[in-house]
Short mmCIF file of C-alpha atoms in Angstrom, two decimals:
data_model
loop_
_atom_site.label_atom_id
_atom_site.label_comp_id
_atom_site.label_asym_id
_atom_site.label_seq_id
_atom_site.Cartn_x
_atom_site.Cartn_y
_atom_site.Cartn_z
CA MET A 515 -21.25 4.19 -12.94
CA LEU A 516 -18.33 2.55 -11.18
CA GLN A 517 -19.10 0.02 -8.49
CA GLU A 518 -17.08 -1.67 -5.79
CA LYS A 519 -17.35 -5.43 -5.84
CA PHE A 520 -15.28 -6.36 -2.83
CA ASN A 521 -16.48 -9.66 -1.42
CA HIS A 522 -15.00 -8.62 1.92
CA SER A 523 -13.11 -11.91 2.18
CA LEU A 524 -10.18 -12.17 4.54
CA THR A 525 -7.79 -11.65 1.64
CA GLN A 526 -9.18 -8.12 1.30
CA LYS A 527 -9.51 -7.21 4.98
CA LEU A 528 -6.52 -5.90 6.91
CA TYR A 529 -6.15 -5.99 10.68
CA ARG A 530 -4.11 -4.56 13.51
CA THR A 531 -2.28 -7.12 15.60
CA ASP A 532 -4.48 -6.47 18.63
CA GLN A 533 -7.56 -7.23 16.52
CA VAL A 534 -6.13 -10.61 15.49
CA ARG A 535 -4.88 -11.43 18.97
CA MET A 536 -8.18 -10.47 20.56
CA HIS A 537 -10.44 -12.54 18.32
CA GLU A 538 -8.52 -15.56 16.99
CA GLN A 539 -8.92 -17.56 20.20
CA ALA A 540 -12.65 -16.83 20.35
CA ALA A 541 -13.04 -17.80 16.69
CA ALA A 542 -11.17 -21.06 17.23
CA LYS A 543 -13.21 -21.83 20.35
CA THR A 544 -16.49 -21.54 18.47
CA LEU A 545 -15.23 -24.35 16.23
CA GLY A 546 -13.95 -26.48 19.09
CA ILE A 547 -10.29 -25.83 18.24
CA ASP A 548 -7.77 -25.12 20.99
CA MET A 549 -4.78 -22.81 20.50
CA PHE A 550 -2.24 -25.64 20.44
CA SER A 551 -4.13 -27.26 17.56
CA LEU A 552 -4.07 -23.90 15.81
CA MET A 553 -0.29 -23.76 16.38
CA GLN A 554 0.07 -27.21 14.87
CA ARG A 555 -1.90 -26.13 11.81
CA ALA A 556 0.25 -23.02 11.43
CA GLY A 557 3.57 -24.88 11.62
CA ALA A 558 2.38 -27.56 9.20
CA CYS A 559 1.20 -24.85 6.75
CA VAL A 560 4.61 -23.19 6.84
CA TYR A 561 6.37 -26.44 5.99
CA GLN A 562 3.95 -27.23 3.16
CA HIS A 563 4.54 -23.83 1.60
CA CYS A 564 8.30 -24.34 1.91
CA VAL A 565 7.92 -27.55 -0.10
CA THR A 566 5.72 -25.84 -2.69
CA LEU A 567 8.01 -22.85 -3.12
CA PHE A 568 11.34 -24.68 -2.83
CA PRO A 569 10.65 -28.33 -3.71
CA ASN A 570 14.20 -29.58 -4.21
CA VAL A 571 15.85 -28.63 -0.91
CA ASP A 572 16.68 -31.04 1.89
CA ASN A 573 18.63 -29.11 4.53
CA TYR A 574 16.30 -27.04 6.70
CA LEU A 575 17.37 -24.52 9.32
CA VAL A 576 14.64 -23.30 11.66
CA VAL A 577 15.55 -20.27 13.80
CA VAL A 578 13.36 -19.41 16.78
CA GLY A 579 12.96 -17.10 19.73
CA SER A 580 10.69 -17.89 22.66
CA GLY A 581 7.25 -16.54 21.66
CA ASN A 582 4.35 -18.14 19.80
CA ASN A 583 6.21 -17.87 16.49
CA ALA A 584 8.81 -20.15 18.04
CA GLY A 585 6.05 -22.69 18.73
CA ASP A 586 5.05 -22.57 15.06
CA GLY A 587 8.74 -23.01 14.24
CA TYR A 588 9.04 -26.15 16.37
CA VAL A 589 6.00 -27.62 14.63
CA ALA A 590 7.40 -26.71 11.19
CA ALA A 591 10.70 -28.34 12.12
CA LEU A 592 8.92 -31.51 13.23
CA SER A 593 6.85 -31.56 10.02
CA ALA A 594 10.03 -31.30 7.93
CA TYR A 595 11.74 -34.02 9.99
CA ASN A 596 8.79 -36.38 9.61
CA ALA A 597 8.94 -35.79 5.84
CA GLY A 598 12.53 -37.02 5.78
CA LYS A 599 14.30 -33.64 5.63
CA ASN A 600 17.55 -32.86 7.40
CA VAL A 601 16.49 -30.35 10.05
CA ARG A 602 18.50 -28.22 12.45
CA LEU A 603 16.71 -25.95 14.93
CA CYS A 604 18.55 -23.02 16.47
CA ALA A 605 17.38 -20.63 19.17
CA VAL A 606 18.74 -17.18 19.92
CA GLN A 607 18.38 -17.85 23.64
CA THR A 608 19.05 -21.58 24.09
CA ASN A 609 18.81 -21.44 27.87
CA LYS A 610 15.56 -19.48 28.06
CA GLU A 611 12.67 -21.53 29.36
CA VAL A 612 9.55 -21.42 27.20
CA ALA A 613 6.02 -22.00 28.45
CA GLY A 614 2.49 -22.95 27.46
CA ASP A 615 1.84 -24.15 23.93
CA VAL A 616 5.37 -23.22 22.88
CA LYS A 617 6.68 -25.62 25.52
CA ARG A 618 4.39 -28.41 24.25
CA ALA A 619 5.69 -27.88 20.72
CA GLN A 620 9.28 -27.88 21.96
CA VAL A 621 8.72 -31.11 23.92
CA ASP A 622 7.33 -32.80 20.78
CA TRP A 623 10.41 -31.71 18.86
CA LEU A 624 12.80 -32.99 21.52
CA ALA A 625 10.89 -36.26 21.80
CA CYS A 626 11.70 -37.14 18.18
CA GLY A 627 15.40 -36.65 18.89
CA GLY A 628 15.60 -33.02 17.85
CA LYS A 629 17.97 -30.56 19.48
CA VAL A 630 17.83 -26.86 20.32
CA GLU A 631 21.21 -25.40 19.39
CA GLY A 632 22.79 -21.97 19.28
CA LEU A 633 22.78 -20.17 15.95
CA THR A 634 26.11 -20.04 14.13
CA LYS A 635 27.27 -18.96 10.70
CA ALA A 636 28.34 -22.54 9.98
CA PHE A 637 24.77 -23.77 10.49
CA VAL A 638 23.45 -21.01 8.23
CA ASP A 639 25.99 -21.86 5.53
CA LYS A 640 24.95 -25.54 5.52
CA ALA A 641 21.24 -24.77 5.15
CA ASP A 642 19.34 -24.87 1.86
CA ILE A 643 16.37 -23.01 3.32
CA ILE A 644 15.75 -21.04 6.52
CA ILE A 645 12.44 -20.82 8.39
CA ASP A 646 12.20 -17.61 10.43
CA GLY A 647 10.36 -17.95 13.73
CA LEU A 648 12.48 -15.49 15.71
CA LEU A 649 10.03 -12.71 16.59
CA GLY A 650 6.29 -12.29 16.27
CA THR A 651 3.68 -9.56 16.56
CA GLY A 652 4.31 -9.03 20.27
CA ILE A 653 7.59 -7.17 19.80
CA SER A 654 7.68 -3.52 20.83
CA GLY A 655 10.61 -1.17 20.53
CA ALA A 656 13.89 -1.80 18.80
CA VAL A 657 15.10 -5.35 18.22
CA ARG A 658 17.56 -6.43 20.90
CA SER A 659 21.19 -6.90 19.91
CA ASP A 660 21.21 -10.72 20.09
CA PHE A 661 18.19 -10.95 17.78
CA ALA A 662 19.61 -8.23 15.53
CA GLN A 663 22.78 -10.31 15.11
CA ALA A 664 20.70 -13.36 14.19
CA ILE A 665 18.67 -11.34 11.69
CA THR A 666 21.83 -9.98 10.08
CA LEU A 667 23.26 -13.50 9.82
CA VAL A 668 20.11 -14.75 8.07
CA ASN A 669 19.85 -11.74 5.74
CA ASN A 670 23.50 -12.08 4.69
CA SER A 671 23.13 -15.77 3.87
CA ASN A 672 21.53 -15.37 0.43
CA LYS A 673 19.45 -18.43 1.29
CA PRO A 674 15.68 -18.60 0.72
CA VAL A 675 13.88 -17.51 3.87
CA VAL A 676 10.26 -18.25 4.79
CA SER A 677 8.97 -16.14 7.66
CA ILE A 678 6.27 -17.30 10.05
CA ASP A 679 3.37 -14.82 10.25
CA LEU A 680 5.64 -11.80 9.62
CA PRO A 681 9.33 -11.12 9.01
CA SER A 682 11.02 -10.95 12.40
CA GLY A 683 11.74 -7.38 13.46
CA LEU A 684 8.93 -5.84 11.39
CA ASP A 685 6.24 -3.78 13.09
CA ALA A 686 3.09 -5.62 12.01
CA ASN A 687 0.91 -2.52 12.38
CA THR A 688 3.04 0.08 10.60
CA GLY A 689 5.28 -1.83 8.20
CA ALA A 690 8.38 -0.18 9.66
CA ALA A 691 11.52 -2.11 10.57
CA LEU A 692 12.24 -2.00 14.29
CA GLY A 693 15.94 -1.43 13.79
CA LYS A 694 16.58 -4.71 11.97
CA CYS A 695 14.16 -7.04 10.24
CA ILE A 696 14.30 -10.21 8.20
CA VAL A 697 13.99 -9.75 4.43
CA ALA A 698 12.12 -12.91 3.50
CA SER A 699 11.58 -14.72 0.23
CA ALA A 700 8.05 -15.48 1.39
CA THR A 701 5.89 -14.87 4.45
CA VAL A 702 3.06 -17.14 5.55
CA THR A 703 0.68 -15.06 7.65
CA PHE A 704 -2.24 -16.43 9.61
CA VAL A 705 -5.90 -15.73 10.46
CA GLY A 706 -5.90 -12.04 9.39
CA ILE A 707 -3.52 -10.08 7.15
CA LYS A 708 -1.70 -7.50 9.25
CA LEU A 709 -1.58 -3.87 8.14
CA GLY A 710 2.19 -3.60 8.18
CA LEU A 711 2.66 -6.41 5.65
CA THR A 712 1.14 -4.24 2.92
CA THR A 713 3.02 -0.95 3.01
CA SER A 714 6.41 0.70 3.63
CA THR A 715 9.28 -1.70 4.46
CA GLY A 716 6.74 -4.47 4.97
CA ILE A 717 6.22 -4.97 1.24
CA GLU A 718 9.88 -5.73 0.54
CA ALA A 719 10.50 -7.58 3.79
CA CYS A 720 7.61 -10.02 3.25
CA GLY A 721 8.61 -11.19 -0.20
CA GLN A 722 5.71 -13.28 -1.49
CA LEU A 723 2.83 -12.84 0.96
CA ILE A 724 0.81 -16.02 1.55
CA PHE A 725 -2.35 -16.04 3.63
CA GLU A 726 -3.69 -19.01 5.60
CA ASP A 727 -6.84 -18.73 7.72
CA LEU A 728 -6.05 -22.04 9.50
CA GLY A 729 -9.66 -23.13 9.09
CA ILE A 730 -11.12 -20.41 11.33
CA GLY A 731 -11.45 -17.63 8.75
CA LYS A 732 -15.23 -17.39 8.59
CA ALA A 733 -15.60 -17.47 12.35
CA PHE A 734 -12.88 -14.85 12.76
CA ALA A 735 -14.34 -12.53 10.11
CA SER A 736 -17.74 -12.69 11.79
CA ILE A 737 -16.44 -11.21 15.03
CA ALA A 738 -13.36 -9.15 14.11
CA LYS A 739 -13.79 -5.59 12.86
CA SER A 740 -11.47 -4.38 10.10
CA ASP A 741 -10.52 -0.72 9.65
CA ALA A 742 -8.65 -1.20 6.38
CA SER A 743 -8.85 -3.12 3.13
CA ALA A 744 -6.48 -4.25 0.43
CA LEU A 745 -7.11 -2.46 -2.87
CA ASP A 746 -6.91 -4.56 -6.01
CA LEU A 747 -8.17 -3.58 -9.45
CA LYS A 748 -9.77 -6.98 -10.02
CA TYR A 749 -12.24 -6.23 -7.24
CA LEU A 750 -13.49 -3.05 -8.91
CA LYS A 751 -15.98 -2.96 -11.75
CA GLY A 752 -15.16 -0.76 -14.71
CA LEU A 753 -16.88 2.40 -15.83
CA ALA A 754 -20.27 1.99 -17.46
CA PRO A 755 -20.33 2.13 -21.29
CA ARG A 756 -20.84 5.59 -22.76
CA SER A 757 -24.30 6.47 -23.97
CA VAL A 758 -24.67 6.41 -27.75
CA ASN A 759 -25.96 9.99 -27.83
CA SER A 760 -23.34 11.40 -25.45
CA HIS A 761 -21.02 14.24 -26.46
CA LYS A 762 -17.77 15.74 -25.21
CA GLY A 763 -19.54 17.89 -22.64
CA THR A 764 -21.21 14.83 -21.15
CA HIS A 765 -17.96 13.40 -19.84
CA GLY A 766 -16.72 16.21 -17.70
CA ARG A 767 -14.93 19.53 -18.03
CA LEU A 768 -11.63 19.41 -16.20
CA LEU A 769 -9.41 22.42 -15.51
CA CYS A 770 -5.75 21.70 -14.70
CA VAL A 771 -3.90 24.57 -13.02
CA GLY A 772 -0.09 24.59 -12.92
CA GLY A 773 2.95 24.67 -15.16
CA ASN A 774 4.86 27.69 -13.93
CA GLU A 775 7.71 28.99 -16.06
CA GLY A 776 10.23 26.18 -16.58
CA MET A 777 7.86 23.53 -15.15
CA SER A 778 5.45 22.95 -18.03
CA GLY A 779 6.06 19.18 -18.16
CA ALA A 780 4.19 18.41 -14.94
CA ILE A 781 0.86 19.95 -15.92
CA ARG A 782 1.29 18.61 -19.44
CA MET A 783 1.41 15.05 -18.09
CA THR A 784 -1.50 15.70 -15.72
CA SER A 785 -3.71 17.03 -18.48
CA GLU A 786 -2.93 14.26 -20.98
CA ALA A 787 -3.50 11.63 -18.28
CA ALA A 788 -6.93 13.19 -17.73
CA LEU A 789 -7.73 12.84 -21.43
CA ARG A 790 -6.51 9.24 -21.49
CA ALA A 791 -8.68 8.45 -18.48
CA GLY A 792 -11.76 9.65 -20.35
CA ALA A 793 -12.43 13.29 -19.49
CA GLY A 794 -14.44 14.90 -22.30
CA LEU A 795 -12.80 18.33 -22.21
CA VAL A 796 -9.55 19.39 -20.55
CA LYS A 797 -8.30 22.94 -20.25
CA VAL A 798 -4.96 24.01 -18.81
CA PHE A 799 -4.39 27.32 -17.04
CA THR A 800 -0.65 27.87 -17.06
CA HIS A 801 2.09 30.49 -17.09
CA GLN A 802 2.24 32.42 -20.35
CA ASN A 803 5.76 31.13 -21.03
CA SER A 804 4.57 27.51 -20.80
CA ILE A 805 1.75 27.64 -23.35
CA VAL A 806 3.76 26.55 -26.38
CA GLN A 807 5.44 23.63 -24.64
CA ILE A 808 2.10 22.25 -23.45
CA SER A 809 -0.09 22.81 -26.49
CA ALA A 810 2.51 21.74 -29.07
CA GLY A 811 2.76 18.25 -27.64
CA ARG A 812 -0.96 17.62 -27.30
CA PRO A 813 -3.23 19.75 -29.55
CA GLU A 814 -6.38 18.29 -27.95
CA LEU A 815 -5.66 20.39 -24.86
CA MET A 816 -7.00 23.92 -24.55
CA VAL A 817 -4.21 25.98 -23.01
CA VAL A 818 -4.59 29.52 -21.65
CA SER A 819 -2.69 31.90 -19.38
CA SER A 820 -5.45 34.42 -18.61
CA GLY A 821 -9.11 34.43 -17.63
CA LEU A 822 -8.75 32.09 -14.66
CA LYS A 823 -12.07 33.14 -13.13
CA GLU A 824 -13.94 32.26 -16.31
CA MET A 825 -12.11 28.94 -16.55
CA LEU A 826 -13.07 28.09 -12.97
CA LYS A 827 -16.73 28.76 -13.71
CA TRP A 828 -16.51 26.57 -16.83
CA ALA A 829 -14.95 23.57 -15.07
CA SER A 830 -16.88 20.75 -13.43
CA CYS A 831 -13.71 19.64 -11.61
CA ILE A 832 -10.25 21.10 -10.95
CA VAL A 833 -6.73 19.75 -10.50
CA ILE A 834 -4.20 22.18 -9.06
CA GLY A 835 -0.54 21.84 -8.21
CA PRO A 836 1.65 20.05 -10.78
CA GLY A 837 4.42 22.49 -11.69
CA LEU A 838 2.56 25.32 -9.93
CA GLY A 839 5.58 26.66 -8.08
CA GLN A 840 5.47 28.75 -4.94
CA ASP A 841 6.32 32.17 -6.35
CA GLU A 842 3.84 35.03 -6.72
CA TRP A 843 2.27 33.60 -9.87
CA GLY A 844 1.72 30.24 -8.18
CA LYS A 845 0.33 31.80 -5.00
CA GLN A 846 -2.13 33.98 -6.89
CA ALA A 847 -3.43 31.03 -8.88
CA PHE A 848 -3.66 28.94 -5.71
CA ASP A 849 -5.61 31.63 -3.82
CA ALA A 850 -8.03 32.15 -6.71
CA VAL A 851 -8.77 28.43 -7.05
CA MET A 852 -9.19 27.88 -3.30
CA LEU A 853 -11.56 30.86 -3.01
CA HIS A 854 -13.67 29.62 -5.92
CA CYS A 855 -13.95 26.09 -4.52
CA GLN A 856 -14.86 27.36 -1.06
CA HIS A 857 -17.88 29.15 -2.52
CA THR A 858 -18.94 26.52 -5.06
CA SER A 859 -18.02 23.20 -3.38
CA LYS A 860 -16.56 22.11 -6.72
CA PRO A 861 -14.59 18.83 -6.73
CA ILE A 862 -10.84 19.40 -6.64
CA VAL A 863 -7.60 17.43 -6.58
CA ILE A 864 -4.83 19.22 -4.66
CA ASP A 865 -1.38 17.99 -5.59
CA ALA A 866 2.33 18.87 -5.57
CA ASP A 867 3.07 22.58 -4.99
CA ALA A 868 -0.57 23.27 -4.11
CA LEU A 869 -0.01 21.00 -1.11
CA ASN A 870 3.14 22.88 -0.19
CA LEU A 871 1.24 26.17 -0.37
CA ALA A 872 -1.56 24.68 1.72
CA ALA A 873 1.02 23.68 4.34
CA LEU A 874 2.25 27.28 4.50
CA ASP A 875 -1.28 28.72 4.73
CA THR A 876 -2.08 29.00 8.43
CA GLU A 877 -5.62 30.10 7.55
CA PHE A 878 -6.27 27.34 5.00
CA VAL A 879 -9.99 26.62 4.78
CA THR A 880 -10.87 22.99 4.17
CA LEU A 881 -12.95 22.13 1.13
CA ARG A 882 -16.02 19.94 1.03
CA ASP A 883 -15.21 17.76 -1.98
CA SER A 884 -11.45 17.44 -2.21
CA ILE A 885 -8.71 14.87 -2.74
CA ILE A 886 -5.17 15.49 -1.53
CA THR A 887 -2.29 13.45 -2.94
CA PRO A 888 0.86 13.91 -0.83
CA HIS A 889 4.02 11.88 -1.01
CA VAL A 890 5.79 11.36 2.32
CA GLY A 891 7.66 14.68 2.21
CA GLU A 892 4.52 16.66 1.42
CA ALA A 893 2.57 14.85 4.15
CA ALA A 894 5.31 15.77 6.62
CA ARG A 895 4.97 19.44 5.65
CA LEU A 896 1.18 19.33 5.81
CA LEU A 897 1.30 18.01 9.37
CA ASN A 898 4.50 19.75 10.51
CA VAL A 899 6.28 16.51 11.39
CA SER A 900 9.40 14.80 10.08
CA ILE A 901 9.56 12.55 7.02
CA ALA A 902 10.84 9.75 9.25
CA GLU A 903 7.75 10.01 11.45
CA VAL A 904 5.43 9.68 8.47
CA GLU A 905 7.35 6.77 6.96
CA ALA A 906 7.35 4.97 10.31
CA ASN A 907 3.53 4.93 10.48
CA ARG A 908 1.98 5.58 7.08
CA PHE A 909 -1.53 4.48 8.02
CA ASP A 910 -1.65 6.83 10.99
CA PHE A 911 -0.40 9.86 9.07
CA ALA A 912 -2.66 9.21 6.08
CA ARG A 913 -5.56 9.34 8.55
CA ARG A 914 -4.21 12.52 10.14
CA CYS A 915 -3.97 14.20 6.73
CA SER A 916 -7.52 13.24 5.79
CA ILE A 917 -8.86 14.53 9.11
CA ARG A 918 -6.80 17.74 9.15
CA TYR A 919 -7.84 18.73 5.62
CA LYS A 920 -11.29 17.04 5.64
CA ALA A 921 -10.34 15.36 2.37
CA THR A 922 -9.83 11.91 0.97
CA CYS A 923 -6.07 11.47 1.22
CA VAL A 924 -3.90 9.43 -1.13
CA LEU A 925 -0.55 8.94 0.63
CA LYS A 926 1.69 7.89 -2.23
CA GLY A 927 4.60 5.47 -1.97
CA ALA A 928 5.20 1.75 -1.55
CA GLY A 929 1.72 0.52 -0.74
CA SER A 930 -0.14 3.76 -1.50
CA ILE A 931 -2.85 4.39 1.08
CA VAL A 932 -6.28 5.90 0.48
CA ASP A 933 -7.94 7.24 3.64
CA ASN A 934 -11.32 8.97 3.90
CA GLN A 935 -11.28 9.66 7.66
CA ARG A 936 -13.27 6.50 8.39
CA HIS A 937 -11.63 3.68 6.45
CA ALA A 938 -8.30 3.01 4.78
CA TRP A 939 -7.36 1.08 1.65
CA VAL A 940 -3.84 0.07 0.65
CA CYS A 941 -2.99 -0.56 -2.99
CA ARG A 942 -1.59 -3.96 -3.90
CA HIS A 943 -0.25 -2.76 -7.25
CA GLY A 944 2.80 -0.66 -8.05
CA ASN A 945 6.56 -1.18 -8.30
CA PRO A 946 9.84 0.70 -7.68
CA GLY A 947 10.08 1.63 -11.36
CA MET A 948 7.32 4.15 -10.72
CA ALA A 949 9.60 6.11 -8.41
CA THR A 950 10.38 8.61 -11.14
CA GLY A 951 9.45 12.21 -11.89
CA GLY A 952 5.95 12.75 -13.23
CA THR A 953 4.15 9.60 -12.10
CA GLY A 954 2.38 11.58 -9.38
CA ASP A 955 1.33 14.17 -11.96
CA VAL A 956 -0.21 11.38 -14.04
CA LEU A 957 -2.12 10.11 -10.99
CA ALA A 958 -3.50 13.60 -10.29
CA GLY A 959 -4.82 13.78 -13.85
CA ILE A 960 -6.49 10.37 -13.59
CA LEU A 961 -8.18 11.31 -10.32
CA GLY A 962 -9.41 14.63 -11.68
CA SER A 963 -10.69 12.96 -14.83
CA LEU A 964 -12.70 10.38 -12.88
CA MET A 965 -14.29 13.01 -10.64
CA ALA A 966 -15.08 15.14 -13.69
CA GLN A 967 -16.87 12.10 -15.14
CA GLY A 968 -19.07 11.88 -12.07
CA LEU A 969 -17.35 9.55 -9.63
CA SER A 970 -17.35 10.38 -5.94
CA LYS A 971 -14.00 11.37 -4.52
CA ASP A 972 -13.66 8.05 -2.69
CA MET A 973 -14.44 5.90 -5.72
CA ALA A 974 -12.25 8.10 -7.92
CA CYS A 975 -9.38 7.42 -5.53
CA LEU A 976 -9.95 3.68 -5.27
CA TYR A 977 -10.27 3.23 -9.02
CA GLY A 978 -7.72 5.86 -10.04
CA VAL A 979 -4.98 4.67 -7.67
CA SER A 980 -5.56 1.07 -8.80
CA ILE A 981 -5.55 1.92 -12.53
CA HIS A 982 -2.40 4.05 -12.16
CA ALA A 983 -0.42 1.46 -10.19
CA LYS A 984 -1.59 -1.48 -12.29
CA ALA A 985 -0.56 0.37 -15.45
CA GLY A 986 2.89 0.79 -13.92
CA ASP A 987 3.08 -2.93 -13.22
CA ILE A 988 2.08 -3.87 -16.76
CA VAL A 989 4.63 -1.51 -18.33
CA ALA A 990 7.38 -2.67 -15.95
CA GLN A 991 6.64 -6.32 -16.62
CA LYS A 992 6.86 -5.76 -20.36
CA TYR A 993 9.90 -3.47 -20.53
CA GLY A 994 11.53 -3.55 -17.08
CA GLN A 995 11.42 -1.17 -14.12
CA ARG A 996 14.51 0.86 -14.91
CA GLY A 997 13.87 3.59 -17.43
CA LEU A 998 10.11 3.65 -16.90
CA LEU A 999 8.78 7.14 -17.75
CA ALA A 1000 5.57 8.65 -16.45
CA SER A 1001 4.35 9.15 -20.01
CA ASP A 1002 4.83 5.41 -20.66
CA LEU A 1003 1.68 4.85 -18.59
CA PHE A 1004 -0.71 6.68 -20.93
CA ALA A 1005 -1.47 3.88 -23.39
CA THR A 1006 -1.95 1.30 -20.64
CA VAL A 1007 -4.15 3.63 -18.59
CA ARG A 1008 -6.34 3.97 -21.66
CA LEU A 1009 -6.55 0.17 -22.06
CA LEU A 1010 -7.39 -0.41 -18.41
CA ILE A 1011 -9.99 2.35 -18.25
CA ASN A 1012 -11.81 0.69 -21.15
CA GLU A 1013 -11.79 -2.82 -19.72
CA LYS A 1014 -15.20 -4.21 -18.88
CA GLU A 1015 -16.08 -6.37 -15.89
#
């Protein structure tokens, strides 16, 4: 069936900052490289990428703090100066003494006639490009006021900004801004890709993310453990071709439960998405007043409002939640489905209002073979925390959801995260145009369809999330992000699901 073909290269592995910090020196040492040489490589890489990305600029402004990112900044400044560029280097704390390798880099800069000046708006205005070396991965807590002022000055400049390792002020583990953070045009990150660069605010703040292993990648990967991976459709093989003598019953029987009165559209999109993703048979159990709206638009669907127990026995997989509601009808359907799955261990996708009902159910019994698909608000309700808490640490709360409900969790949003209690994956596809009603319903249908066709819940999530987000990117690239409808994804989902390796 479907196979994962990750080569586990450093471009797929994601790391916490402590994992990078702990192992980069050891990796460099095994190759006979000291940390100052590594700093020189990093600074030179940053300058080279500046030239590649912005080839026709001459006036460089390098802004630094006092940590290791500042050392990289000094080296980048010297590289630009040696290439004949006009370079000005500004520090937030001009009188603060630096030490170690940062001091060596500063001395080299001063030796060529360079200066360390205070940052002013006039210097920012004269620059064609800004290199951000203000703050690195060692920051904890909110950005101090002097650095916040510098970040605001850079962000308001409308000049191209290239950040060193990460945008200053971004939490490299969570992707949350620590009060203020640089919004870069590009970020050159080193040795291992940090978790926070791939989700939440981190995606926008990084701009174009460029990875450089500084020549120690293989050594680093051999000793550093990764708890998360980047998820990219190109690293997943497609579904196996259908057997010539297969029939509609061979490819799964999916039951979609939802569509309360006045909310028929959600389950309608879920069920059609399931068909487009290849499910052989799809039935919809819905409110009696929603039958016409659902069946009229897609006659291939079998739509009923009674006989739920028989439908549950018939199904090989279930999706519950889109348009379900939380009134008595919704609660009864929810209770019946949960009871059935507890006794049969049938695969199930729990989405939308089914998640809200699960959050209210203090006696909720976890299911053996389930996927949950919360957005940030639903995750907050499931864990009884605030939305802000979830958004501030998406990886942590995706893991908490998967553990609490013993399910594979898909935490939707910018950089959707899949977590199976042991490992996390973050999706590289997707765009803001998908932030519209119904796209989550489409995802639920794709996931249910893949499980109905025999994929494990983890592989269904990895493939389904990738297909869904990539379809959104293709549609947005062709027609634009604004005005993208959830139903616009159907044709592209069908194309992607049929692509071969």
